[in-house]
PDB file of C-alpha atoms and ligand atoms in Angstrom:
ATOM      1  CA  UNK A   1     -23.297  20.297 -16.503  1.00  0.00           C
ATOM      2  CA  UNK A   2     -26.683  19.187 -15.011  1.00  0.00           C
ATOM      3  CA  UNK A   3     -29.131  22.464 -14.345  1.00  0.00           C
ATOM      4  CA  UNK A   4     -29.546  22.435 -10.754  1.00  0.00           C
ATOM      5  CA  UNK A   5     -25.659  21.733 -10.309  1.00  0.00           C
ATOM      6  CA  UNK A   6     -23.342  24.383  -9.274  1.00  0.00           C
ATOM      7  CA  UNK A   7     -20.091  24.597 -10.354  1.00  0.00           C
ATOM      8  CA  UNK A   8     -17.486  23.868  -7.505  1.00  0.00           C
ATOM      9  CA  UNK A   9     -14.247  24.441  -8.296  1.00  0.00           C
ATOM     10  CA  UNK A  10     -11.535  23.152  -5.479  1.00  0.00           C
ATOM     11  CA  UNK A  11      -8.113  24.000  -4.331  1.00  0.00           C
ATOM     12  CA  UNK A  12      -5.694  20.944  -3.641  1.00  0.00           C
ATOM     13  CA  UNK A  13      -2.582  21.956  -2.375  1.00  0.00           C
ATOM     14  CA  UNK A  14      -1.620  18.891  -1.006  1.00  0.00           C
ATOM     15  CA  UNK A  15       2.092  19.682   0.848  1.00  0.00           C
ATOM     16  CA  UNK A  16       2.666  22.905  -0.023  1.00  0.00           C
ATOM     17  CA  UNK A  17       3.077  26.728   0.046  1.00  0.00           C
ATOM     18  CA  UNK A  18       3.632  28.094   3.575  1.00  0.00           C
ATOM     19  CA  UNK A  19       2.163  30.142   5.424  1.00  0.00           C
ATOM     20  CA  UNK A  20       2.096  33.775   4.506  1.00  0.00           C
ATOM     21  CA  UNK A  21       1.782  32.267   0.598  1.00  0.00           C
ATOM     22  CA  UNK A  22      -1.262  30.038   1.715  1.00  0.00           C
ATOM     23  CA  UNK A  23      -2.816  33.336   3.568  1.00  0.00           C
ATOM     24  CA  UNK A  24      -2.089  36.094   0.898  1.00  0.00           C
ATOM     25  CA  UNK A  25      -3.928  33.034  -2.080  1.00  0.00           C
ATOM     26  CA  UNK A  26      -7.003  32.874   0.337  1.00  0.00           C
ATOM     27  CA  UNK A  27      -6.745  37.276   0.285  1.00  0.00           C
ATOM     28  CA  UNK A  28      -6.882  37.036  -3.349  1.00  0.00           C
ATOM     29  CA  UNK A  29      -9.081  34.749  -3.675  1.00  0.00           C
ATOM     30  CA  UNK A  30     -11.508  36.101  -1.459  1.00  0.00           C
ATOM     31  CA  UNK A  31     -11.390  39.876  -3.134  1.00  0.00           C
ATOM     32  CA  UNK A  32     -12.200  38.242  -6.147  1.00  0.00           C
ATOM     33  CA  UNK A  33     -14.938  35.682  -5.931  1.00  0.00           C
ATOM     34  CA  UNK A  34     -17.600  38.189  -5.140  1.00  0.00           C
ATOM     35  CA  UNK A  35     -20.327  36.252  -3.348  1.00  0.00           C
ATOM     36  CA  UNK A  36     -20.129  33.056  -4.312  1.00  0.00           C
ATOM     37  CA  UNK A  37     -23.456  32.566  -6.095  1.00  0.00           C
ATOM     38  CA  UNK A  38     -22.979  31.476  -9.370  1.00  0.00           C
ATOM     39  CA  UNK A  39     -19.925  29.061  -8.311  1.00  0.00           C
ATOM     40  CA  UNK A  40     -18.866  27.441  -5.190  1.00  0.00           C
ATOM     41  CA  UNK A  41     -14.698  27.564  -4.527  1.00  0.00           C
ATOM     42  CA  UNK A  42     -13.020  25.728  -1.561  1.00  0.00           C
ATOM     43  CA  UNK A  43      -9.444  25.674  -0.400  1.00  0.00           C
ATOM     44  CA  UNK A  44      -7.960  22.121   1.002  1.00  0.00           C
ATOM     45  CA  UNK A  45      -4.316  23.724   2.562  1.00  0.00           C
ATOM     46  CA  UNK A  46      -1.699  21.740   4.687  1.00  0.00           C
ATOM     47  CA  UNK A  47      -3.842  20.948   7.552  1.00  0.00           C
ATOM     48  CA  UNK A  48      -1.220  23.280  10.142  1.00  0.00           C
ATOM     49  CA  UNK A  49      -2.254  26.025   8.384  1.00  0.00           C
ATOM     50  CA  UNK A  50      -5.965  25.483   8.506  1.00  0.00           C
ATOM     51  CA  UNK A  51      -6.679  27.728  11.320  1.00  0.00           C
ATOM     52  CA  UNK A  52      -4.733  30.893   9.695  1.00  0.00           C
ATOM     53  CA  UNK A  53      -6.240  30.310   6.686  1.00  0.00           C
ATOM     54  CA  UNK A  54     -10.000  30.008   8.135  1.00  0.00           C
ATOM     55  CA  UNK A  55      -9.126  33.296  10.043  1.00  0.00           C
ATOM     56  CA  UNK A  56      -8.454  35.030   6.600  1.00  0.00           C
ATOM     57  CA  UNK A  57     -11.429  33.356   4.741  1.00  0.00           C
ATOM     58  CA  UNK A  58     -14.039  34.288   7.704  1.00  0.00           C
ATOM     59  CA  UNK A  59     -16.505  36.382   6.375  1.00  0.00           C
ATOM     60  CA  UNK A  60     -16.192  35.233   2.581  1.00  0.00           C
ATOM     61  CA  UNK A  61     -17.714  32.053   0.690  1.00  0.00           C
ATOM     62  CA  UNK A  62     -14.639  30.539   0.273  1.00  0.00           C
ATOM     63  CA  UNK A  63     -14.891  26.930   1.962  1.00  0.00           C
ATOM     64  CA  UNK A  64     -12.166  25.203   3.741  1.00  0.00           C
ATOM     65  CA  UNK A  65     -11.160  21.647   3.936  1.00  0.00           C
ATOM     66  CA  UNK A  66      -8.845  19.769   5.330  1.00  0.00           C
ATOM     67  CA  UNK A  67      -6.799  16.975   3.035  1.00  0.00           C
ATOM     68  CA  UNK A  68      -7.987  13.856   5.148  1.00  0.00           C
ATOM     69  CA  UNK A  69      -9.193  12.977   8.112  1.00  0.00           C
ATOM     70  CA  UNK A  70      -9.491   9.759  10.886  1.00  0.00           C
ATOM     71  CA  UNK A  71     -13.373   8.064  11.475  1.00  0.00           C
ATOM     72  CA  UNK A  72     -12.558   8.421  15.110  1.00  0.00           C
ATOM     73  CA  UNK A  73     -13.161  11.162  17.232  1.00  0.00           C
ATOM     74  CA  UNK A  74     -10.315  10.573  19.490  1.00  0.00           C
ATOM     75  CA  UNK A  75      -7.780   8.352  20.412  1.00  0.00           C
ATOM     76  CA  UNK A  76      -4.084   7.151  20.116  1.00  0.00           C
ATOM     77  CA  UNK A  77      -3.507   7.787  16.025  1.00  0.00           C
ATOM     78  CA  UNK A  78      -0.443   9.471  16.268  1.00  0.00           C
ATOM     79  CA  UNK A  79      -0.458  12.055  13.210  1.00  0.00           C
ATOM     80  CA  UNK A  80      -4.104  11.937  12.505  1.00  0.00           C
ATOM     81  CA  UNK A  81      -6.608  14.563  12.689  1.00  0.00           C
ATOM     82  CA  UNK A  82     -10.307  13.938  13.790  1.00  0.00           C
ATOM     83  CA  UNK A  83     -13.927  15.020  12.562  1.00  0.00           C
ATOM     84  CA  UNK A  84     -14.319  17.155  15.543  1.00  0.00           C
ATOM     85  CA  UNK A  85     -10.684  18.608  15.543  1.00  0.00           C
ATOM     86  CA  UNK A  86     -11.858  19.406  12.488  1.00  0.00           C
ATOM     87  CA  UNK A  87     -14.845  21.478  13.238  1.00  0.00           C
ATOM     88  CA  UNK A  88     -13.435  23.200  16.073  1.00  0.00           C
ATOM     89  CA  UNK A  89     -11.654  25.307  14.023  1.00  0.00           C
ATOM     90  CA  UNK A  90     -14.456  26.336  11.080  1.00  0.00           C
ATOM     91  CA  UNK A  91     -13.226  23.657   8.824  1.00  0.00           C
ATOM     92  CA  UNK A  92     -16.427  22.782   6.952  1.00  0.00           C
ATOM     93  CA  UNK A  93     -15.428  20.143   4.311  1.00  0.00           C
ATOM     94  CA  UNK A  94     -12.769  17.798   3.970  1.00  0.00           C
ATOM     95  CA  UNK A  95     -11.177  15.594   0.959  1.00  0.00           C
ATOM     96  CA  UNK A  96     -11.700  11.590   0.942  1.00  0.00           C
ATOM     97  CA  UNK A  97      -9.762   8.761  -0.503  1.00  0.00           C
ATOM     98  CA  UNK A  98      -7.355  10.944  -2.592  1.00  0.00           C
ATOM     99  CA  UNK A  99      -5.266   8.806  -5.018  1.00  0.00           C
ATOM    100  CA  UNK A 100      -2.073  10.050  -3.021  1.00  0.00           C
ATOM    101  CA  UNK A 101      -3.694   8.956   0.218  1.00  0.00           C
ATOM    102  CA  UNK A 102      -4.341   5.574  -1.062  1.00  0.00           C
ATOM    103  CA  UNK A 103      -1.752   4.811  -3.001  1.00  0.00           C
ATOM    104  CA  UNK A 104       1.852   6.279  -1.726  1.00  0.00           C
ATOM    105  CA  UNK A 105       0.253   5.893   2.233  1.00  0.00           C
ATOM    106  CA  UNK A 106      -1.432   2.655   1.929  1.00  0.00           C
ATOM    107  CA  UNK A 107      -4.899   3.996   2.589  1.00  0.00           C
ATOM    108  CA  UNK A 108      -7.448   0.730   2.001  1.00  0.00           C
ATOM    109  CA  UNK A 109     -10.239   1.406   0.196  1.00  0.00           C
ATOM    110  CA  UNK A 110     -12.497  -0.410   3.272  1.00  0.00           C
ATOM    111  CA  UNK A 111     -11.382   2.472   5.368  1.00  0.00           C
ATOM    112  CA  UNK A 112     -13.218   5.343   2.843  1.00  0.00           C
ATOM    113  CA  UNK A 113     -16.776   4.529   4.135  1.00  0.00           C
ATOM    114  CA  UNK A 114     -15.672   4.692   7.729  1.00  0.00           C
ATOM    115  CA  UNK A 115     -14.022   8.601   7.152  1.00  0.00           C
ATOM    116  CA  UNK A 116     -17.518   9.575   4.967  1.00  0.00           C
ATOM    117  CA  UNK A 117     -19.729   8.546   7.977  1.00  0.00           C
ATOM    118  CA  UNK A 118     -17.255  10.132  10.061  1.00  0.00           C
ATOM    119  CA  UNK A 119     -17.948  13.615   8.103  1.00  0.00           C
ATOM    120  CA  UNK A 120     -21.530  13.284   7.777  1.00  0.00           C
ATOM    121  CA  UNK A 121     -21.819  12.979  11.341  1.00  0.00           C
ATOM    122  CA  UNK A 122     -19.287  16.035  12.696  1.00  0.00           C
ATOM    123  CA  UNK A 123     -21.138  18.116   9.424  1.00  0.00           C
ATOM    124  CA  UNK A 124     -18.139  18.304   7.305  1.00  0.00           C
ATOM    125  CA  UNK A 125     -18.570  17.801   3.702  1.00  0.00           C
ATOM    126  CA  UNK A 126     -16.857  15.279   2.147  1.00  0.00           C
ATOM    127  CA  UNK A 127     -15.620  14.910  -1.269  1.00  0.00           C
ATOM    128  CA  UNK A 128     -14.616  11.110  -1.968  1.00  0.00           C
ATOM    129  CA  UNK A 129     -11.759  10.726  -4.408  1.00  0.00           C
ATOM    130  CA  UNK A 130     -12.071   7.719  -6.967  1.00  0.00           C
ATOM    131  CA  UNK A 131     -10.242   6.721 -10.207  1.00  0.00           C
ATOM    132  CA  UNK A 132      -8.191   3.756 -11.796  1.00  0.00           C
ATOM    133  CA  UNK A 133      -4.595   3.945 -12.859  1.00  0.00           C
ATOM    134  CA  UNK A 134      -3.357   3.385 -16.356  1.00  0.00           C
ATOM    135  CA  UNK A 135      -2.996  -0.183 -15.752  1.00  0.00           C
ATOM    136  CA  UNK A 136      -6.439  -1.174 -14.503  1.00  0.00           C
ATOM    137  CA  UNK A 137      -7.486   1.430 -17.669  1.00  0.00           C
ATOM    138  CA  UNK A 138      -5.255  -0.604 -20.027  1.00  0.00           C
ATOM    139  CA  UNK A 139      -6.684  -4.273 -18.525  1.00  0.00           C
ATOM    140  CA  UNK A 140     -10.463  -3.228 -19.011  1.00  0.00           C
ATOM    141  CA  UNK A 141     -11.213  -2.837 -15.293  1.00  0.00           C
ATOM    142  CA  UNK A 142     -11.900   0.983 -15.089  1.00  0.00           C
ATOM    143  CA  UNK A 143     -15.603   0.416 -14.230  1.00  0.00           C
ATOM    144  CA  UNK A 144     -15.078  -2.661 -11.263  1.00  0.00           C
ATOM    145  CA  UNK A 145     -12.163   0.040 -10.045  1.00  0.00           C
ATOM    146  CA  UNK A 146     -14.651   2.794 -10.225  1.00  0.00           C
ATOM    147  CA  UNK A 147     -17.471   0.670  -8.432  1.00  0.00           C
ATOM    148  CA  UNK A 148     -15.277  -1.008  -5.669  1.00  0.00           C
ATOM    149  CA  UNK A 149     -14.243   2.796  -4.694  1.00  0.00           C
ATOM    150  CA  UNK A 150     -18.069   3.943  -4.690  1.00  0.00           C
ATOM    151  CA  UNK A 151     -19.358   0.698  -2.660  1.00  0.00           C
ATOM    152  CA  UNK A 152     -16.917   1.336  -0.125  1.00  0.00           C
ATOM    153  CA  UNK A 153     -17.454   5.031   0.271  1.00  0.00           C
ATOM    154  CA  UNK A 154     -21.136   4.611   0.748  1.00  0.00           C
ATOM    155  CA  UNK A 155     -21.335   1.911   2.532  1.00  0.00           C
ATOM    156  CA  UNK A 156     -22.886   3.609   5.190  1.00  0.00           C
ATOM    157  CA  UNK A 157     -24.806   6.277   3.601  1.00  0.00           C
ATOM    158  CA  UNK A 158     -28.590   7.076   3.884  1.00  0.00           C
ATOM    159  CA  UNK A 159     -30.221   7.705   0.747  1.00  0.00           C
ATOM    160  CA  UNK A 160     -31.219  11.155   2.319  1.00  0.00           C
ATOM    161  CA  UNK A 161     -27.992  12.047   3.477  1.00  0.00           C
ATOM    162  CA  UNK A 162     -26.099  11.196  -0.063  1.00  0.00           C
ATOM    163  CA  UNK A 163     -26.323  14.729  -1.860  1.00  0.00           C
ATOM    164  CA  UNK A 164     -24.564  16.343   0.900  1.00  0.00           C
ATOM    165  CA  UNK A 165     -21.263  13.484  -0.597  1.00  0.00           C
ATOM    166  CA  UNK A 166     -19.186  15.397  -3.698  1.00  0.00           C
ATOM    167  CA  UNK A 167     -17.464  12.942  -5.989  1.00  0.00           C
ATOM    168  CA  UNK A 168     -14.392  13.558  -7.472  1.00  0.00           C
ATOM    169  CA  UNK A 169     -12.769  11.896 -10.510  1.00  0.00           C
ATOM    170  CA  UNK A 170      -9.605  11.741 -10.933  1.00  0.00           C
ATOM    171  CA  UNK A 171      -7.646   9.058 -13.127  1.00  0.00           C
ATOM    172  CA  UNK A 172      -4.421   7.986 -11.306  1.00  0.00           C
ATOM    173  CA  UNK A 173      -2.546   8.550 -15.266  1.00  0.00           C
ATOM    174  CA  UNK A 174      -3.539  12.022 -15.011  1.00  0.00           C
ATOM    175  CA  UNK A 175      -2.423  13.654 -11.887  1.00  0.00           C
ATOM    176  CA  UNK A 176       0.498  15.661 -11.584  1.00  0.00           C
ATOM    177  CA  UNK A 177       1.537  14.927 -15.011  1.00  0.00           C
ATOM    178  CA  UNK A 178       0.095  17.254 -17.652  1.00  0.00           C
ATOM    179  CA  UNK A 179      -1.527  14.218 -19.307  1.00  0.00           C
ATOM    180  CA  UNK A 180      -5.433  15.166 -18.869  1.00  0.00           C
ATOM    181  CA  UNK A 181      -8.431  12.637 -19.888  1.00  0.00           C
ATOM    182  CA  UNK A 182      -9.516  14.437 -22.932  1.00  0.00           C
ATOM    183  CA  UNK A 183     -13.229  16.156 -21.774  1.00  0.00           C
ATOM    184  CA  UNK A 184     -15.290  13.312 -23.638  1.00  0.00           C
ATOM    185  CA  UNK A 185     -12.866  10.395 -21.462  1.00  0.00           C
ATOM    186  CA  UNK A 186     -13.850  12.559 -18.286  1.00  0.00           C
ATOM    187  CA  UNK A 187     -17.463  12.837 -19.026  1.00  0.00           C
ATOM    188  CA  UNK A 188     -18.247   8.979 -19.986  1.00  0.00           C
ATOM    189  CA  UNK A 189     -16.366   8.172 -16.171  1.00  0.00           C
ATOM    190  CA  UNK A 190     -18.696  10.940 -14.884  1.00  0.00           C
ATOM    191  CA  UNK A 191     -21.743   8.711 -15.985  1.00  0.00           C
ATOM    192  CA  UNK A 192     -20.568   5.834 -15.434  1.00  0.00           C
ATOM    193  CA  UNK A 193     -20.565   7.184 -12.019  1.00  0.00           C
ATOM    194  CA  UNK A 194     -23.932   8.682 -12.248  1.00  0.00           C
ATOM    195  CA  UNK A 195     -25.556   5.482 -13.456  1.00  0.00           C
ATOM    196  CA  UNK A 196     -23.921   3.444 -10.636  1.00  0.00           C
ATOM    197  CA  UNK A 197     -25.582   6.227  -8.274  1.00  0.00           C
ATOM    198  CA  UNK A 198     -28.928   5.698 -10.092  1.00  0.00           C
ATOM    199  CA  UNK A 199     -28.969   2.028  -9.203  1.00  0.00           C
ATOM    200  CA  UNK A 200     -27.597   2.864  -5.599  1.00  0.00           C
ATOM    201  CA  UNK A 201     -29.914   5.341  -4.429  1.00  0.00           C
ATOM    202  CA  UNK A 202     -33.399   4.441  -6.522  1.00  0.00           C
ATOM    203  CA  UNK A 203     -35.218   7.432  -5.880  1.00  0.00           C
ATOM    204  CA  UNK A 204     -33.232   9.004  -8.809  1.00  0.00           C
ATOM    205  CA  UNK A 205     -32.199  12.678  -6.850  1.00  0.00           C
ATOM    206  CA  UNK A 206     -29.269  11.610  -5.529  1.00  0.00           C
ATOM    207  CA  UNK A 207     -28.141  10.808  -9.441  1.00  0.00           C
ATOM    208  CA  UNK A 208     -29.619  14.024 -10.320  1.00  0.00           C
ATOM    209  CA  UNK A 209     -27.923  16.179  -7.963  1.00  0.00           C
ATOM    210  CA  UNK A 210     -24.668  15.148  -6.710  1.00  0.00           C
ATOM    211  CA  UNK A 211     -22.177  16.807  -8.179  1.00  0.00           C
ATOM    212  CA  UNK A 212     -19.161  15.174  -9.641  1.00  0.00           C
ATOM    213  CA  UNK A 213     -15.676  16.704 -10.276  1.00  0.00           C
ATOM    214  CA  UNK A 214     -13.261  16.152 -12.467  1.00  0.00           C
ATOM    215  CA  UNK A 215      -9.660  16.067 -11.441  1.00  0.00           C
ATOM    216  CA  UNK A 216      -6.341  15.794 -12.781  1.00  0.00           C
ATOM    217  CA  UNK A 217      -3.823  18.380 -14.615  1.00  0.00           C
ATOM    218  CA  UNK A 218      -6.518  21.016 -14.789  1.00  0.00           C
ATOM    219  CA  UNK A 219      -4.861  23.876 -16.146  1.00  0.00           C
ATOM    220  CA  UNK A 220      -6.779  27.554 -17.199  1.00  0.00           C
ATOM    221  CA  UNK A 221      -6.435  26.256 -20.760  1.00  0.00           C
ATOM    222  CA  UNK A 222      -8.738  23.171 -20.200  1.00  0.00           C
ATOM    223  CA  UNK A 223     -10.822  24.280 -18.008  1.00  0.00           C
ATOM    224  CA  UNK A 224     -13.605  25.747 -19.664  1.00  0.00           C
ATOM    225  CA  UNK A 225     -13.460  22.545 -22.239  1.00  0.00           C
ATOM    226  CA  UNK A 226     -13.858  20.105 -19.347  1.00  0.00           C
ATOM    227  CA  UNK A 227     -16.882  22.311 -17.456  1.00  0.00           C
ATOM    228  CA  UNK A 228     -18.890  22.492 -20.843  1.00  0.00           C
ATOM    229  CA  UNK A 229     -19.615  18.425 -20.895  1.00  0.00           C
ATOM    230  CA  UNK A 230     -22.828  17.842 -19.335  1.00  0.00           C
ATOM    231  CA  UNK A 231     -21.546  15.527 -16.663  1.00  0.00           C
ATOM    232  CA  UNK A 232     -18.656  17.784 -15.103  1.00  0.00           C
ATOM    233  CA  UNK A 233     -19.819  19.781 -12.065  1.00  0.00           C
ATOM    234  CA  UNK A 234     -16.579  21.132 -11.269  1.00  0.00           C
ATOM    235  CA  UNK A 235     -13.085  20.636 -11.434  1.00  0.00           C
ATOM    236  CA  UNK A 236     -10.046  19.031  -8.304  1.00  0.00           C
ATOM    237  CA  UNK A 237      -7.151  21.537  -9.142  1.00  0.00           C
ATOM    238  CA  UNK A 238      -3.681  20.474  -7.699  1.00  0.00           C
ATOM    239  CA  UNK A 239      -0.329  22.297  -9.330  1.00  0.00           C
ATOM    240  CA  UNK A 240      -2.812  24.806 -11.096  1.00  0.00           C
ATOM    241  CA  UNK A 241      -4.200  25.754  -7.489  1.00  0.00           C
ATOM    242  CA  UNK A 242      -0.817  27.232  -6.064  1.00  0.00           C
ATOM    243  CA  UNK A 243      -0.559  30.673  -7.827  1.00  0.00           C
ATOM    244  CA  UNK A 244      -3.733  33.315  -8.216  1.00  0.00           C
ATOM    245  CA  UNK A 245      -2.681  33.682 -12.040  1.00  0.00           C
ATOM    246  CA  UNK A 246      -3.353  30.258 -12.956  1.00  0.00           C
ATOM    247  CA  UNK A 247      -6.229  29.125 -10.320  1.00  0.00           C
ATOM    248  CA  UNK A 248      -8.367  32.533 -10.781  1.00  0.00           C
ATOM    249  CA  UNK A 249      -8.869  31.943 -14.566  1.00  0.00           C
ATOM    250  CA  UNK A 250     -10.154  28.439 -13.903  1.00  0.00           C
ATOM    251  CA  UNK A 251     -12.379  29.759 -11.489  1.00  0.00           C
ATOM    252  CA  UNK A 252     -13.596  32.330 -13.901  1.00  0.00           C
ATOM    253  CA  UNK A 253     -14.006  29.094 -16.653  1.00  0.00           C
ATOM    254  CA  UNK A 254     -16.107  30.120 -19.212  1.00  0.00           C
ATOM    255  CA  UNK A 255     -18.111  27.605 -20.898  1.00  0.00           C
TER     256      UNK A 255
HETATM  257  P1  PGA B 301      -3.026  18.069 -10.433  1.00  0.00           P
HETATM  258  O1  PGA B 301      -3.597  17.348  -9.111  1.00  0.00           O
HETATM  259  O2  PGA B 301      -4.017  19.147 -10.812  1.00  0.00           O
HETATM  260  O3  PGA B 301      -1.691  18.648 -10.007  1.00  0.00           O
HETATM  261  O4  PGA B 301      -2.901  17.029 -11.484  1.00  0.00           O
HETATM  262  C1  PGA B 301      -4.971  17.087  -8.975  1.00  0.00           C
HETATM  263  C2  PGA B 301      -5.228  16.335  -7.696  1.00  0.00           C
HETATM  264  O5  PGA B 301      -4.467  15.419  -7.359  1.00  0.00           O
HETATM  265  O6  PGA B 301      -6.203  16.617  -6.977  1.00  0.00           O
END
């Protein structure tokens, strides 16, 4: 991974664990990561538990986001959750565009630019989900998949504003199901992705220094395979994030 990159490894635990399981992960977690310098680590729980877990994480390095959020601030959404909701109880980052999202709830890909500017401007840091399934892979259209997902999501970005965005990859075929893009299939999306930000954002940092995930049946015994390519920043853990044993050796990846 890129030199001025740090490694950020995140927790997705989409709908599950309860409470006292989510709060005693965050304990361990927390006891372990030390200070957080060499490696950034965030937790996205069940968004009712947010609060108890940002009460156990206060004090430690450990980020918390929520799973998805609504571009307005307020308003009649039943069941949504807004920016500001968001920050008013220490939630500092928040997931965008997940495949789940768009796929089993009908999420439009229009809608991802309006929820980025939404968590630029309430300071929440977003990081937008993209990646094709196995039929777009199969019919040649990974890269106009890949680019329709970035155009939306930036469509309202300032060049300026653009490293605080995370990407995260993570191919439809390989969530949930133990089938992972092999590290080289993950790192030649990762550029891909990088190029498309060289030609978006001209001044070249944004390319430089966004970081870019990969996600996608991350287990401990891929880990450190996946974080050595050059283009992998960090990794989107789902089912591998639910139990200490298995997420604290992929946060302790070694190259
Ligand atoms: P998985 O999920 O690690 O269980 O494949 C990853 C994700 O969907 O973020």
């Amino acid at each position: 991974m890129g030199g001025t990159r740090k490694p950020y490894i995140a927790a997705n635990w989409k709908m599950n664990l309860d409470r006292t399981r989510a709060m005693d992960l965050v304990k361990t977690l927390k006891a372990r990561i030390g200070d957080g310098d060499d490696r950034e680590v965030a937790v996205f729980p069940p968004a009712l538990y947010l609060a108890d877990v940002a009460a156990v994480a206060q004090g430690s390095p450990v980020g918390l986001g929520a799973q998805n959020l609504h571009w307005e601030e307020e308003g009649a959404f039943t069941g949504e959750i807004s920016a500001p909701m968001l920050r008013d109880i220490s939630v500092d980052r928040v997931l965008i565009g997940h495949s789940e999202r768009r796929r089993i709830f009908f999420e439009k890909n229009e809608w991802m630019g309006r929820k980025v500017r939404a968590a630029l401007d309430h300071d929440l840091l977003p990081i937008l989900c993209v990646g094709e399934t196995l039929e777009e892979r199969r019919a040649g259209d990974l890269e106009a998949v890949i680019h329709g997902q970035l155009e939306a999501g930036f469509d309202w970005v300032r060049e300026e504003e653009a490293p605080r965005i995370t990407l995260a990859y993570e191919p439809v075929w390989a969530i949930g199901t133990g089938e992972t893009a092999t590290p080289s299939q993950a790192n030649e999306v990762h550029a891909l992705i990088r190029a498309w930000l060289a030609v978006k954002f001209p001044g070249g940092e944004v390319a430089a220094s966004l970081r870019i995930l990969y996600g996608g049946s991350v287990k401990p015994d891929n880990a450190g395979a996946l974080m050595a390519q050059p283009e992998i920043d960090g990794l989107l853990v789902g089912g591998a994030s639910l139990k200490a044993e298995t997420f604290l050796p992929i946060v302790e990846f070694d190259r």
